Amino acid sequence: MASLNRRDFLKSALAASAVGAAPFNILKAGASPNSKLNIACIGVGMQGSGNTEYLARTDNVIALCDVDEAWHKKQIANKPTLHGIKLWTDYRVMFDKIGKDIDAVLIATPEHNHYTIATYFIRRGKHVYCQKPLCHTVDEVRMLVEEARKQPKVVTQMGNQGHSGRSSAMLRDWGQAQSVGPIKEVICYSTKNYWVNKPVIQGSVVPKTLDWDLYLNRAEMIPFSESYMNREWIRYTHFSGAVGDMAAHIFDPAYYALDLRVPLSVRADVKTPAFPGSLPRSGVITYEFGARGKMPPVTLKYYLGDDIEFPRPKHLEPERRGIDSGSVMVGEHASIMAGSLSQGGRIIPETAMKETPRPPEVALRCKAGNHFDNWTWAIKGEDTAMSSFDYAGPLSEIIVLGDIALVHPGRTLLWNAEKMKITNAEEADKSLFMRRLAPRDDMNWI
């Protein structure tokens, strides 16, 4: 399956719309539209506590769940709206006790937990908002998307929040109308550094406030190390990949505007090799995408890290400042530039921005003011979820393939999406990011 044709894409888009439009009150735990949802939030640390605080502004947060009580308490210390809400350690125990009262869940755990927790609640008819990237491995992405498709009444959303903005819709309109001519090249940038230059600390003692077994979930058992704590897990392949943290945002304009879904190949060129089990300081990841309908093949390059030179966008005026986080879609006679969350979409040079006719507003504009409200309004039947798992799944798969390339650098990896296989590199095909090597599925996580 070299590429998805336009008919396949439209089917996918329609399926996503059908999920988003499902009326909320057909679920057993549902309230009527316009009423408040009862939301349980899982993974209430740094990112999760901020997400939870926002949701508590408009709906009822009735339960918090986190395996690290000390980290959780530190993160909510200055968030009084979250004080006094019962904290659970195990999401399964939480559901056994209060599941009938839960309408929806937010998942903001490390990504190695996303598949099991999201699947658990989808199977039980609960709406799910899951932070990006959707999953840790390619096969988890595939399995989770399929679980969501089996439950069409459940509204899902991945946390690439820029996708709900009006700039995102405008970028798609420009891309679909070929406002800057055919686009064959996309350049993406992020200066974030996920590198660690020292070995994992050995002999650490598990804090009394942390359940290490629950933290690992279906991931293989490894010794606890303080190296993994306080969001440092993002630097280690057992829990995360460097690409997904920002690429879920930065890739989205081109993914959406150009219907990029299935790469033909991926390659990473890395300047500084990573420590075993960790991630490199920087690299350039190159994806090749085939033609899609009338759209030509596309080369997408992601410049990731803080010690590599970023190329200056082709159509950017000499006197104009470039971007250090975002993307540029290079067209035949002009380019489309956007910030790291699809914000501030512009055609460059500025003369082309002024002269290019505005295409019709065809792309869906969500009614809500932001991504969280888009999800909760969709649950209530008042909006359409913009980044349902049906949409976010292929984007997450592209991201994880980039992680595989980063840990197997210097080789162009050929991707057979239909068979879910890297066809020319057996070691890469057996990567942890393709599938967990020995998942602890016997422990009934889902």
Short mmCIF file of N, CA and C in Angstrom, two decimals, residues 268-340:
data_model
loop_
_atom_site.label_atom_id
_atom_site.label_comp_id
_atom_site.label_asym_id
_atom_site.label_seq_id
_atom_site.Cartn_x
_atom_site.Cartn_y
_atom_site.Cartn_z
N ALA A 268 17.14 8.32 9.26
CA ALA A 268 17.65 9.30 10.21
C ALA A 268 19.17 9.39 10.09
N ASP A 269 19.66 10.60 9.99
CA ASP A 269 21.09 10.86 10.03
C ASP A 269 21.38 11.58 11.34
N VAL A 270 22.21 10.95 12.15
CA VAL A 270 22.43 11.39 13.52
C VAL A 270 23.86 11.87 13.70
N LYS A 271 24.01 13.04 14.30
CA LYS A 271 25.33 13.63 14.51
C LYS A 271 26.06 12.99 15.69
N THR A 272 25.36 12.86 16.83
CA THR A 272 25.95 12.30 18.04
C THR A 272 25.19 11.04 18.44
N PRO A 273 25.83 9.86 18.42
CA PRO A 273 25.12 8.62 18.76
C PRO A 273 24.56 8.68 20.18
N ALA A 274 23.48 7.96 20.38
CA ALA A 274 22.83 7.92 21.69
C ALA A 274 23.47 6.87 22.59
N PHE A 275 23.35 7.07 23.90
CA PHE A 275 23.66 6.01 24.84
C PHE A 275 22.65 4.87 24.62
N PRO A 276 23.05 3.62 24.84
CA PRO A 276 22.09 2.52 24.71
C PRO A 276 20.86 2.76 25.59
N GLY A 277 19.70 2.56 25.00
CA GLY A 277 18.46 2.74 25.74
C GLY A 277 17.98 4.18 25.84
N SER A 278 18.73 5.10 25.27
CA SER A 278 18.32 6.51 25.29
C SER A 278 18.24 7.02 23.85
N LEU A 279 18.12 8.33 23.72
CA LEU A 279 17.86 8.92 22.42
C LEU A 279 18.96 9.91 22.04
N PRO A 280 19.21 10.09 20.75
CA PRO A 280 20.30 10.98 20.33
C PRO A 280 19.98 12.45 20.60
N ARG A 281 21.05 13.25 20.65
CA ARG A 281 20.88 14.67 20.91
C ARG A 281 20.18 15.38 19.76
N SER A 282 20.47 14.95 18.54
CA SER A 282 19.89 15.61 17.38
C SER A 282 19.94 14.67 16.19
N GLY A 283 19.22 15.04 15.16
CA GLY A 283 19.22 14.25 13.94
C GLY A 283 18.32 14.87 12.89
N VAL A 284 18.49 14.42 11.66
CA VAL A 284 17.63 14.82 10.56
C VAL A 284 16.91 13.58 10.08
N ILE A 285 15.60 13.58 10.20
CA ILE A 285 14.78 12.42 9.81
C ILE A 285 14.12 12.76 8.48
N THR A 286 14.29 11.88 7.50
CA THR A 286 13.76 12.11 6.15
C THR A 286 12.71 11.05 5.83
N TYR A 287 11.52 11.51 5.51
CA TYR A 287 10.43 10.63 5.08
C TYR A 287 10.16 10.86 3.60
N GLU A 288 9.84 9.78 2.90
CA GLU A 288 9.38 9.89 1.51
C GLU A 288 7.94 9.40 1.44
N PHE A 289 7.08 10.21 0.84
CA PHE A 289 5.67 9.86 0.66
C PHE A 289 5.37 9.79 -0.84
N GLY A 290 4.55 8.84 -1.23
CA GLY A 290 4.17 8.70 -2.62
C GLY A 290 3.11 9.71 -3.03
N ALA A 291 2.77 9.69 -4.32
CA ALA A 291 1.71 10.57 -4.83
C ALA A 291 0.38 10.20 -4.21
N ARG A 292 -0.47 11.21 -4.02
CA ARG A 292 -1.81 11.01 -3.47
C ARG A 292 -2.79 11.71 -4.37
N GLY A 293 -3.53 10.94 -5.18
CA GLY A 293 -4.43 11.56 -6.14
C GLY A 293 -3.66 12.45 -7.09
N LYS A 294 -4.02 13.74 -7.18
CA LYS A 294 -3.34 14.69 -8.06
C LYS A 294 -2.13 15.33 -7.38
N MET A 295 -1.88 14.99 -6.14
CA MET A 295 -0.76 15.59 -5.42
C MET A 295 0.51 14.78 -5.66
N PRO A 296 1.65 15.49 -5.86
CA PRO A 296 2.89 14.79 -6.19
C PRO A 296 3.53 14.14 -4.97
N PRO A 297 4.54 13.29 -5.18
CA PRO A 297 5.30 12.74 -4.05
C PRO A 297 5.91 13.87 -3.21
N VAL A 298 6.11 13.57 -1.94
CA VAL A 298 6.61 14.58 -0.99
C VAL A 298 7.79 14.02 -0.21
N THR A 299 8.83 14.83 -0.06
CA THR A 299 9.92 14.56 0.87
C THR A 299 9.75 15.46 2.08
N LEU A 300 9.64 14.86 3.27
CA LEU A 300 9.52 15.61 4.52
C LEU A 300 10.78 15.41 5.34
N LYS A 301 11.42 16.49 5.73
CA LYS A 301 12.62 16.42 6.57
C LYS A 301 12.33 17.08 7.92
N TYR A 302 12.69 16.38 8.99
CA TYR A 302 12.51 16.90 10.34
C TYR A 302 13.88 17.14 10.96
N TYR A 303 14.22 18.41 11.18
CA TYR A 303 15.47 18.80 11.83
C TYR A 303 15.20 18.90 13.33
N LEU A 304 15.74 17.96 14.09
CA LEU A 304 15.40 17.83 15.51
C LEU A 304 16.66 17.92 16.35
N GLY A 305 16.70 18.88 17.27
CA GLY A 305 17.84 18.99 18.17
C GLY A 305 18.40 20.39 18.23
N ASP A 306 19.36 20.59 19.11
CA ASP A 306 19.87 21.94 19.35
C ASP A 306 21.30 22.14 18.89
N ASP A 307 21.90 21.19 18.19
CA ASP A 307 23.28 21.37 17.74
C ASP A 307 23.44 21.06 16.25
N ILE A 308 22.37 21.28 15.48
CA ILE A 308 22.43 21.11 14.03
C ILE A 308 21.92 22.38 13.36
N GLU A 309 22.38 22.60 12.16
CA GLU A 309 21.99 23.80 11.42
C GLU A 309 20.67 23.57 10.69
N PHE A 310 19.74 24.49 10.83
CA PHE A 310 18.46 24.42 10.14
C PHE A 310 18.57 25.17 8.82
N PRO A 311 18.08 24.61 7.74
CA PRO A 311 18.11 25.34 6.46
C PRO A 311 17.12 26.50 6.47
N ARG A 312 17.48 27.57 5.84
CA ARG A 312 16.58 28.71 5.74
C ARG A 312 15.52 28.42 4.69
N PRO A 313 14.24 28.70 5.01
CA PRO A 313 13.16 28.43 4.04
C PRO A 313 13.41 29.11 2.70
N LYS A 314 13.13 28.40 1.64
CA LYS A 314 13.44 28.84 0.28
C LYS A 314 12.84 30.19 -0.06
N HIS A 315 11.59 30.42 0.29
CA HIS A 315 10.89 31.62 -0.15
C HIS A 315 10.84 32.73 0.91
N LEU A 316 11.60 32.56 2.00
CA LEU A 316 11.60 33.58 3.05
C LEU A 316 12.52 34.74 2.67
N GLU A 317 12.00 35.96 2.80
CA GLU A 317 12.78 37.14 2.43
C GLU A 317 14.06 37.23 3.25
N PRO A 318 15.15 37.74 2.67
CA PRO A 318 16.45 37.80 3.36
C PRO A 318 16.40 38.54 4.69
N GLU A 319 15.58 39.59 4.77
CA GLU A 319 15.55 40.41 5.97
C GLU A 319 14.59 39.87 7.03
N ARG A 320 13.88 38.82 6.71
CA ARG A 320 12.84 38.33 7.60
C ARG A 320 13.35 37.18 8.46
N ARG A 321 12.98 37.20 9.74
CA ARG A 321 13.41 36.16 10.68
C ARG A 321 12.67 34.86 10.40
N GLY A 322 13.42 33.76 10.45
CA GLY A 322 12.82 32.45 10.24
C GLY A 322 12.20 31.91 11.52
N ILE A 323 11.93 30.62 11.55
CA ILE A 323 11.34 29.98 12.72
C ILE A 323 12.29 28.90 13.23
N ASP A 324 12.26 28.64 14.54
CA ASP A 324 13.06 27.55 15.08
C ASP A 324 12.20 26.39 15.57
N SER A 325 10.90 26.52 15.39
CA SER A 325 9.99 25.42 15.71
C SER A 325 8.74 25.58 14.86
N GLY A 326 8.51 24.65 13.95
CA GLY A 326 7.37 24.75 13.06
C GLY A 326 7.63 24.03 11.77
N SER A 327 6.95 24.45 10.70
CA SER A 327 7.08 23.73 9.43
C SER A 327 6.91 24.69 8.26
N VAL A 328 7.49 24.28 7.13
CA VAL A 328 7.36 25.02 5.88
C VAL A 328 7.04 24.03 4.77
N MET A 329 5.92 24.25 4.10
CA MET A 329 5.56 23.45 2.92
C MET A 329 6.01 24.24 1.69
N VAL A 330 6.97 23.69 0.97
CA VAL A 330 7.61 24.41 -0.13
C VAL A 330 6.86 24.14 -1.43
N GLY A 331 6.23 25.18 -1.96
CA GLY A 331 5.48 25.06 -3.20
C GLY A 331 6.31 25.47 -4.40
N GLU A 332 5.71 25.43 -5.55
CA GLU A 332 6.39 25.72 -6.80
C GLU A 332 6.81 27.19 -6.90
N HIS A 333 5.94 28.11 -6.43
CA HIS A 333 6.25 29.52 -6.55
C HIS A 333 6.19 30.28 -5.23
N ALA A 334 5.83 29.61 -4.15
CA ALA A 334 5.79 30.20 -2.81
C ALA A 334 5.72 29.06 -1.80
N SER A 335 5.75 29.40 -0.52
CA SER A 335 5.70 28.38 0.53
C SER A 335 4.65 28.74 1.57
N ILE A 336 4.26 27.74 2.35
CA ILE A 336 3.32 27.93 3.45
C ILE A 336 4.08 27.65 4.74
N MET A 337 4.13 28.62 5.64
CA MET A 337 4.88 28.49 6.89
C MET A 337 3.92 28.55 8.06
N ALA A 338 4.17 27.69 9.07
CA ALA A 338 3.31 27.66 10.26
C ALA A 338 4.16 27.43 11.49
N GLY A 339 3.67 27.90 12.63
CA GLY A 339 4.35 27.69 13.90
C GLY A 339 4.22 26.26 14.39
N SER A 340 4.75 26.00 15.56
CA SER A 340 4.87 24.63 16.06
C SER A 340 3.54 23.98 16.38
#
